[in-house]
Amino acid sequence: KLQFLYFIGETSNTSNMLRRAICRGAVKGVQMRAATNVSIEELQATINKVGKGKGGKGMEQLRSALAILQEEVEEKKRNEQKRDFNYYIVHTTGPERIGMIAQVSSIVSSHGMEVLASRATLLGGDFSMMIHIRTDGRSIDKMKAELEAIPDVKSWVHDASSTTDESGTVGPGRVAKVLLITGENSPGIISAVTKYLKKKNAYIMNMASEMATAPLGGPPMFKLRLVLDTPGDLGREEVIAGLKAVAATIGARMNIDSYVHCHEE
């Protein structure tokens, strides 16, 4: 008979579901023995081997319980990681001048902060920079003081430890998409587009817009790029039709240049 491995010391409802399913004889030909340091992959391989060519309620219970257990283990790892590190968002802004981004970055790195992500741009005559940093618990007070001492620059530091998720993944049943829009500049265009996306349950992970010179001296062109966390069934045709309807309500001409998976861009 095949042996089914389970975790010693696990007391979660999910691991109990696994044990009960086996003890009730839901799956024939399976014995249960204790094992330490057993990986999720070993559990999955055992279930797949036992359940090959088999169906029934018992196998469904095992697979369902294992999927939940796997998520519990991953969540535990994420929580442990958060306890080991502190996360902050640093935002600086001030008049444009050469070397400003280098100065801010040098201050952050000199205090041992690890940069996870950053964004920098010029807005009018000012630069604006945001940095997502991770630190092993050391104080950030000296870093904040040095940033605040830069002439004509304003700095804010926000504690993001309770909201940071380093998994980099979207939720089940959802996909990451890139949406590119161009058209004639029109008041309210960003508001109209983002309201439509909210209605479609699309979460904006990144957004950038800019004005560009139109060919042949036409009116200024508007460019908008969004990285979205969208429902898996939100298709290209639906998005194009919906945004064209939105454009019509504000009297704007809008082209959907691209709506693709992030890896296809």
mmCIF file of C-alpha atoms in Angstrom:
data_model
loop_
_atom_site.group_PDB
_atom_site.id
_atom_site.type_symbol
_atom_site.label_atom_id
_atom_site.label_comp_id
_atom_site.label_asym_id
_atom_site.label_seq_id
_atom_site.Cartn_x
_atom_site.Cartn_y
_atom_site.Cartn_z
ATOM 1 C CA LYS A 1 0.000 0.000 0.000
ATOM 2 C CA LEU A 2 1.116 3.526 -0.662
ATOM 3 C CA GLN A 3 1.969 5.680 2.320
ATOM 4 C CA PHE A 4 0.633 9.202 2.703
ATOM 5 C CA LEU A 5 2.907 11.703 4.462
ATOM 6 C CA TYR A 6 1.609 14.439 6.702
ATOM 7 C CA PHE A 7 3.141 17.101 8.916
ATOM 8 C CA ILE A 8 3.799 16.429 12.598
ATOM 9 C CA GLY A 9 2.846 19.402 14.718
ATOM 10 C CA GLU A 10 0.489 20.946 12.175
ATOM 11 C CA THR A 11 -2.766 21.755 13.963
ATOM 12 C CA SER A 12 -4.532 23.796 11.302
ATOM 13 C CA ASN A 13 -8.032 22.899 10.156
ATOM 14 C CA THR A 14 -6.646 22.043 6.736
ATOM 15 C CA SER A 15 -4.153 19.436 7.934
ATOM 16 C CA ASN A 16 -6.920 17.937 10.063
ATOM 17 C CA MET A 17 -9.055 17.727 6.908
ATOM 18 C CA LEU A 18 -6.292 15.705 5.263
ATOM 19 C CA ARG A 19 -6.095 13.313 8.192
ATOM 20 C CA ARG A 20 -9.853 12.852 8.490
ATOM 21 C CA ALA A 21 -10.219 12.166 4.768
ATOM 22 C CA ILE A 22 -7.662 9.360 4.988
ATOM 23 C CA CYS A 23 -8.834 7.931 8.323
ATOM 24 C CA ARG A 24 -12.405 7.646 7.032
ATOM 25 C CA GLY A 25 -11.082 5.446 4.230
ATOM 26 C CA ALA A 26 -12.090 8.006 1.639
ATOM 27 C CA VAL A 27 -9.205 6.829 -0.539
ATOM 28 C CA LYS A 28 -8.450 3.118 -0.568
ATOM 29 C CA GLY A 29 -4.890 1.833 -0.550
ATOM 30 C CA VAL A 30 -3.481 4.736 1.443
ATOM 31 C CA GLN A 31 -1.790 4.445 4.805
ATOM 32 C CA MET A 32 -0.840 7.413 6.934
ATOM 33 C CA ARG A 33 2.506 7.754 8.651
ATOM 34 C CA ALA A 34 4.141 10.690 10.376
ATOM 35 C CA ALA A 35 7.099 12.456 8.800
ATOM 36 C CA THR A 36 9.053 15.549 9.706
ATOM 37 C CA ASN A 37 10.233 18.178 7.220
ATOM 38 C CA VAL A 38 7.904 16.958 4.506
ATOM 39 C CA SER A 39 7.482 19.365 1.630
ATOM 40 C CA ILE A 40 4.235 20.393 -0.032
ATOM 41 C CA GLU A 41 5.660 18.925 -3.251
ATOM 42 C CA GLU A 42 5.962 15.469 -1.633
ATOM 43 C CA LEU A 43 2.381 15.667 -0.452
ATOM 44 C CA GLN A 44 1.234 16.702 -3.931
ATOM 45 C CA ALA A 45 3.198 13.899 -5.582
ATOM 46 C CA THR A 46 1.688 11.334 -3.227
ATOM 47 C CA ILE A 47 -1.859 12.495 -3.876
ATOM 48 C CA ASN A 48 -1.254 12.510 -7.639
ATOM 49 C CA LYS A 49 0.194 8.982 -7.523
ATOM 50 C CA VAL A 50 -2.634 7.620 -5.415
ATOM 51 C CA GLY A 51 -5.315 9.452 -7.329
ATOM 52 C CA LYS A 52 -4.102 8.646 -10.845
ATOM 53 C CA GLY A 53 -7.118 7.493 -12.772
ATOM 54 C CA LYS A 54 -9.309 7.810 -9.684
ATOM 55 C CA GLY A 55 -12.053 10.264 -8.893
ATOM 56 C CA GLY A 56 -14.698 10.422 -6.245
ATOM 57 C CA LYS A 57 -15.426 12.594 -3.294
ATOM 58 C CA GLY A 58 -12.440 11.341 -1.302
ATOM 59 C CA MET A 59 -9.847 12.455 -3.831
ATOM 60 C CA GLU A 60 -11.605 15.798 -4.251
ATOM 61 C CA GLN A 61 -11.439 16.334 -0.484
ATOM 62 C CA LEU A 62 -7.730 15.534 -0.413
ATOM 63 C CA ARG A 63 -6.850 17.818 -3.308
ATOM 64 C CA SER A 64 -8.974 20.642 -1.907
ATOM 65 C CA ALA A 65 -7.441 20.300 1.547
ATOM 66 C CA LEU A 66 -3.915 20.223 0.126
ATOM 67 C CA ALA A 67 -4.518 23.391 -1.906
ATOM 68 C CA ILE A 68 -5.685 25.231 1.210
ATOM 69 C CA LEU A 69 -2.769 23.865 3.245
ATOM 70 C CA GLN A 70 -0.326 25.070 0.606
ATOM 71 C CA GLU A 71 -1.778 28.581 0.794
ATOM 72 C CA GLU A 72 -1.559 28.488 4.610
ATOM 73 C CA VAL A 73 2.122 27.524 4.442
ATOM 74 C CA GLU A 74 2.884 30.287 1.925
ATOM 75 C CA GLU A 75 1.022 32.832 4.049
ATOM 76 C CA LYS A 76 3.003 31.732 7.092
ATOM 77 C CA LYS A 77 6.253 32.239 5.179
ATOM 78 C CA ARG A 78 5.166 35.722 4.068
ATOM 79 C CA ASN A 79 4.221 36.695 7.616
ATOM 80 C CA GLU A 80 7.538 35.437 8.982
ATOM 81 C CA GLN A 81 9.372 37.439 6.320
ATOM 82 C CA LYS A 82 7.461 40.568 7.262
ATOM 83 C CA ARG A 83 8.433 40.118 10.905
ATOM 84 C CA ASP A 84 12.106 39.980 9.946
ATOM 85 C CA PHE A 85 12.034 43.166 7.862
ATOM 86 C CA ASN A 86 10.541 46.627 7.947
ATOM 87 C CA TYR A 87 9.295 48.265 4.745
ATOM 88 C CA TYR A 88 9.016 51.959 3.900
ATOM 89 C CA ILE A 89 8.049 54.179 1.000
ATOM 90 C CA VAL A 90 10.275 57.220 0.556
ATOM 91 C CA HIS A 91 8.928 60.135 -1.497
ATOM 92 C CA THR A 92 11.087 63.123 -2.413
ATOM 93 C CA THR A 93 10.275 66.099 -4.593
ATOM 94 C CA GLY A 94 11.927 69.395 -5.457
ATOM 95 C CA PRO A 95 13.264 71.637 -8.232
ATOM 96 C CA GLU A 96 14.932 69.840 -11.123
ATOM 97 C CA ARG A 97 18.720 69.772 -11.046
ATOM 98 C CA ILE A 98 21.410 67.431 -12.285
ATOM 99 C CA GLY A 99 22.404 64.731 -9.814
ATOM 100 C CA MET A 100 19.344 64.950 -7.568
ATOM 101 C CA ILE A 101 18.256 61.333 -8.059
ATOM 102 C CA ALA A 102 21.857 60.186 -7.529
ATOM 103 C CA GLN A 103 22.022 62.148 -4.264
ATOM 104 C CA VAL A 104 18.793 60.680 -2.904
ATOM 105 C CA SER A 105 19.758 57.151 -3.945
ATOM 106 C CA SER A 106 23.186 57.485 -2.318
ATOM 107 C CA ILE A 107 21.671 58.531 1.004
ATOM 108 C CA VAL A 108 19.282 55.577 0.978
ATOM 109 C CA SER A 109 22.004 53.030 0.134
ATOM 110 C CA SER A 110 24.526 54.477 2.607
ATOM 111 C CA HIS A 111 22.211 53.485 5.457
ATOM 112 C CA GLY A 112 21.956 49.885 4.287
ATOM 113 C CA MET A 113 18.467 50.137 2.852
ATOM 114 C CA GLU A 114 17.554 47.668 0.106
ATOM 115 C CA VAL A 115 15.616 49.168 -2.796
ATOM 116 C CA LEU A 116 12.752 46.919 -3.931
ATOM 117 C CA ALA A 117 11.217 49.289 -6.490
ATOM 118 C CA SER A 118 11.508 52.918 -7.540
ATOM 119 C CA ARG A 119 9.839 55.490 -9.753
ATOM 120 C CA ALA A 120 11.209 58.869 -10.813
ATOM 121 C CA THR A 121 9.911 61.477 -13.225
ATOM 122 C CA LEU A 122 9.800 65.168 -14.031
ATOM 123 C CA LEU A 123 6.509 66.922 -13.390
ATOM 124 C CA GLY A 124 6.656 70.414 -14.807
ATOM 125 C CA GLY A 125 9.891 71.876 -13.457
ATOM 126 C CA ASP A 126 10.085 69.551 -10.445
ATOM 127 C CA PHE A 127 11.374 66.042 -10.085
ATOM 128 C CA SER A 128 9.442 63.467 -8.087
ATOM 129 C CA MET A 129 10.865 60.191 -6.849
ATOM 130 C CA MET A 130 9.362 57.294 -4.887
ATOM 131 C CA ILE A 131 11.386 54.401 -3.493
ATOM 132 C CA HIS A 132 10.112 51.226 -1.845
ATOM 133 C CA ILE A 133 12.790 50.081 0.611
ATOM 134 C CA ARG A 134 13.373 47.151 2.946
ATOM 135 C CA THR A 135 15.502 47.212 6.079
ATOM 136 C CA ASP A 136 16.431 44.578 8.643
ATOM 137 C CA GLY A 137 15.051 46.605 11.549
ATOM 138 C CA ARG A 138 17.761 49.247 11.766
ATOM 139 C CA SER A 139 16.625 52.795 12.480
ATOM 140 C CA ILE A 140 15.711 55.027 9.565
ATOM 141 C CA ASP A 141 15.873 58.262 11.593
ATOM 142 C CA LYS A 142 19.351 59.221 10.348
ATOM 143 C CA MET A 143 18.344 58.550 6.748
ATOM 144 C CA LYS A 144 15.248 60.723 7.155
ATOM 145 C CA ALA A 145 17.330 63.520 8.660
ATOM 146 C CA GLU A 146 19.787 63.483 5.750
ATOM 147 C CA LEU A 147 16.986 63.531 3.175
ATOM 148 C CA GLU A 148 15.292 66.447 4.928
ATOM 149 C CA ALA A 149 18.601 68.333 4.946
ATOM 150 C CA ILE A 150 18.825 68.446 1.130
ATOM 151 C CA PRO A 151 18.215 72.107 0.131
ATOM 152 C CA ASP A 152 14.838 72.882 -1.493
ATOM 153 C CA VAL A 153 13.746 69.226 -1.327
ATOM 154 C CA LYS A 154 10.781 67.864 0.586
ATOM 155 C CA SER A 155 10.829 64.266 1.796
ATOM 156 C CA TRP A 156 8.261 61.944 3.337
ATOM 157 C CA VAL A 157 8.789 58.443 4.724
ATOM 158 C CA HIS A 158 5.771 56.159 5.095
ATOM 159 C CA ASP A 159 5.847 52.877 7.051
ATOM 160 C CA ALA A 160 4.533 50.205 4.652
ATOM 161 C CA SER A 161 5.374 47.125 6.739
ATOM 162 C CA SER A 162 1.747 46.116 7.262
ATOM 163 C CA THR A 163 0.811 46.329 3.574
ATOM 164 C CA THR A 164 3.896 45.109 1.698
ATOM 165 C CA ASP A 165 3.511 41.887 -0.265
ATOM 166 C CA GLU A 166 6.667 40.650 -1.999
ATOM 167 C CA SER A 167 4.992 37.748 -3.775
ATOM 168 C CA GLY A 168 4.656 39.821 -6.957
ATOM 169 C CA THR A 169 1.647 37.831 -8.060
ATOM 170 C CA VAL A 170 -1.974 38.624 -8.794
ATOM 171 C CA GLY A 171 -4.778 36.727 -7.112
ATOM 172 C CA PRO A 172 -6.402 33.490 -8.286
ATOM 173 C CA GLY A 173 -8.495 33.922 -11.405
ATOM 174 C CA ARG A 174 -6.843 37.244 -12.236
ATOM 175 C CA VAL A 175 -4.172 38.285 -14.743
ATOM 176 C CA ALA A 176 -1.719 41.158 -15.159
ATOM 177 C CA LYS A 177 -2.373 43.249 -18.289
ATOM 178 C CA VAL A 178 -0.802 46.329 -19.871
ATOM 179 C CA LEU A 179 -3.176 48.919 -21.344
ATOM 180 C CA LEU A 180 -1.846 51.615 -23.694
ATOM 181 C CA ILE A 181 -4.084 54.530 -24.718
ATOM 182 C CA THR A 182 -3.389 57.507 -26.991
ATOM 183 C CA GLY A 183 -5.593 60.287 -28.252
ATOM 184 C CA GLU A 184 -6.294 63.978 -28.251
ATOM 185 C CA ASN A 185 -5.916 65.547 -24.850
ATOM 186 C CA SER A 186 -9.262 66.161 -23.218
ATOM 187 C CA PRO A 187 -10.236 67.321 -19.715
ATOM 188 C CA GLY A 188 -11.382 64.433 -17.534
ATOM 189 C CA ILE A 189 -9.830 61.644 -19.606
ATOM 190 C CA ILE A 190 -7.865 60.059 -16.729
ATOM 191 C CA SER A 191 -10.872 60.272 -14.415
ATOM 192 C CA ALA A 192 -13.119 58.671 -17.030
ATOM 193 C CA VAL A 193 -10.711 55.808 -17.801
ATOM 194 C CA THR A 194 -9.969 54.974 -14.157
ATOM 195 C CA LYS A 195 -13.671 55.044 -13.218
ATOM 196 C CA TYR A 196 -14.385 52.559 -15.997
ATOM 197 C CA LEU A 197 -11.592 50.262 -14.794
ATOM 198 C CA LYS A 198 -12.911 50.428 -11.231
ATOM 199 C CA LYS A 199 -16.347 49.423 -12.501
ATOM 200 C CA LYS A 200 -14.730 46.407 -14.201
ATOM 201 C CA ASN A 201 -12.941 45.389 -10.982
ATOM 202 C CA ALA A 202 -9.507 46.141 -12.468
ATOM 203 C CA TYR A 203 -6.867 47.216 -9.963
ATOM 204 C CA ILE A 204 -4.293 49.759 -11.184
ATOM 205 C CA MET A 205 -0.781 48.663 -10.181
ATOM 206 C CA ASN A 206 1.092 51.287 -12.189
ATOM 207 C CA MET A 207 0.059 54.324 -14.207
ATOM 208 C CA ALA A 208 1.999 56.875 -16.248
ATOM 209 C CA SER A 209 0.705 59.626 -18.507
ATOM 210 C CA GLU A 210 2.314 62.313 -20.599
ATOM 211 C CA MET A 211 1.654 64.894 -23.289
ATOM 212 C CA ALA A 212 3.292 64.496 -26.687
ATOM 213 C CA THR A 213 3.557 66.654 -29.788
ATOM 214 C CA ALA A 214 1.143 65.528 -32.479
ATOM 215 C CA PRO A 215 2.409 64.894 -36.022
ATOM 216 C CA LEU A 216 1.925 67.672 -38.583
ATOM 217 C CA GLY A 217 1.379 70.270 -35.879
ATOM 218 C CA GLY A 218 -1.954 68.937 -34.652
ATOM 219 C CA PRO A 219 -3.323 69.367 -31.124
ATOM 220 C CA PRO A 220 -1.299 67.866 -28.239
ATOM 221 C CA MET A 221 -1.518 64.103 -27.926
ATOM 222 C CA PHE A 222 -2.295 62.291 -24.707
ATOM 223 C CA LYS A 223 -0.508 59.044 -23.803
ATOM 224 C CA LEU A 224 -1.524 56.776 -20.952
ATOM 225 C CA ARG A 225 0.072 53.477 -19.853
ATOM 226 C CA LEU A 226 -1.468 51.331 -17.148
ATOM 227 C CA VAL A 227 -0.401 48.016 -15.619
ATOM 228 C CA LEU A 228 -3.534 46.303 -14.360
ATOM 229 C CA ASP A 229 -4.543 43.418 -12.142
ATOM 230 C CA THR A 230 -7.717 42.341 -13.959
ATOM 231 C CA PRO A 231 -10.338 39.607 -13.787
ATOM 232 C CA GLY A 232 -9.298 36.728 -16.026
ATOM 233 C CA ASP A 233 -12.428 37.024 -18.163
ATOM 234 C CA LEU A 234 -12.058 40.751 -18.926
ATOM 235 C CA GLY A 235 -11.248 40.463 -22.627
ATOM 236 C CA ARG A 236 -9.768 42.864 -25.156
ATOM 237 C CA GLU A 237 -12.997 43.401 -27.108
ATOM 238 C CA GLU A 238 -14.942 44.301 -23.971
ATOM 239 C CA VAL A 239 -12.272 46.771 -22.835
ATOM 240 C CA ILE A 240 -12.036 48.457 -26.252
ATOM 241 C CA ALA A 241 -15.812 48.807 -26.571
ATOM 242 C CA GLY A 242 -16.128 50.076 -23.013
ATOM 243 C CA LEU A 243 -13.402 52.695 -23.332
ATOM 244 C CA LYS A 244 -14.752 53.933 -26.666
ATOM 245 C CA ALA A 245 -18.096 54.473 -24.958
ATOM 246 C CA VAL A 246 -16.321 56.325 -22.158
ATOM 247 C CA ALA A 247 -14.507 58.547 -24.671
ATOM 248 C CA ALA A 248 -17.788 59.410 -26.350
ATOM 249 C CA THR A 249 -19.271 60.656 -23.064
ATOM 250 C CA ILE A 250 -16.502 63.256 -22.638
ATOM 251 C CA GLY A 251 -16.166 64.117 -26.320
ATOM 252 C CA ALA A 252 -12.665 62.683 -26.652
ATOM 253 C CA ARG A 253 -11.012 60.687 -29.414
ATOM 254 C CA MET A 254 -9.213 57.690 -27.944
ATOM 255 C CA ASN A 255 -7.210 54.822 -29.436
ATOM 256 C CA ILE A 256 -6.570 51.570 -27.546
ATOM 257 C CA ASP A 257 -3.087 50.771 -28.818
ATOM 258 C CA SER A 258 -2.555 47.666 -26.725
ATOM 259 C CA TYR A 259 -4.234 45.458 -24.126
ATOM 260 C CA VAL A 260 -1.986 42.441 -23.572
ATOM 261 C CA HIS A 261 -0.535 40.209 -20.880
ATOM 262 C CA CYS A 262 2.522 41.791 -19.223
ATOM 263 C CA HIS A 263 4.868 39.142 -20.669
ATOM 264 C CA GLU A 264 3.606 39.891 -24.199
ATOM 265 C CA GLU A 265 4.437 43.600 -24.138
#
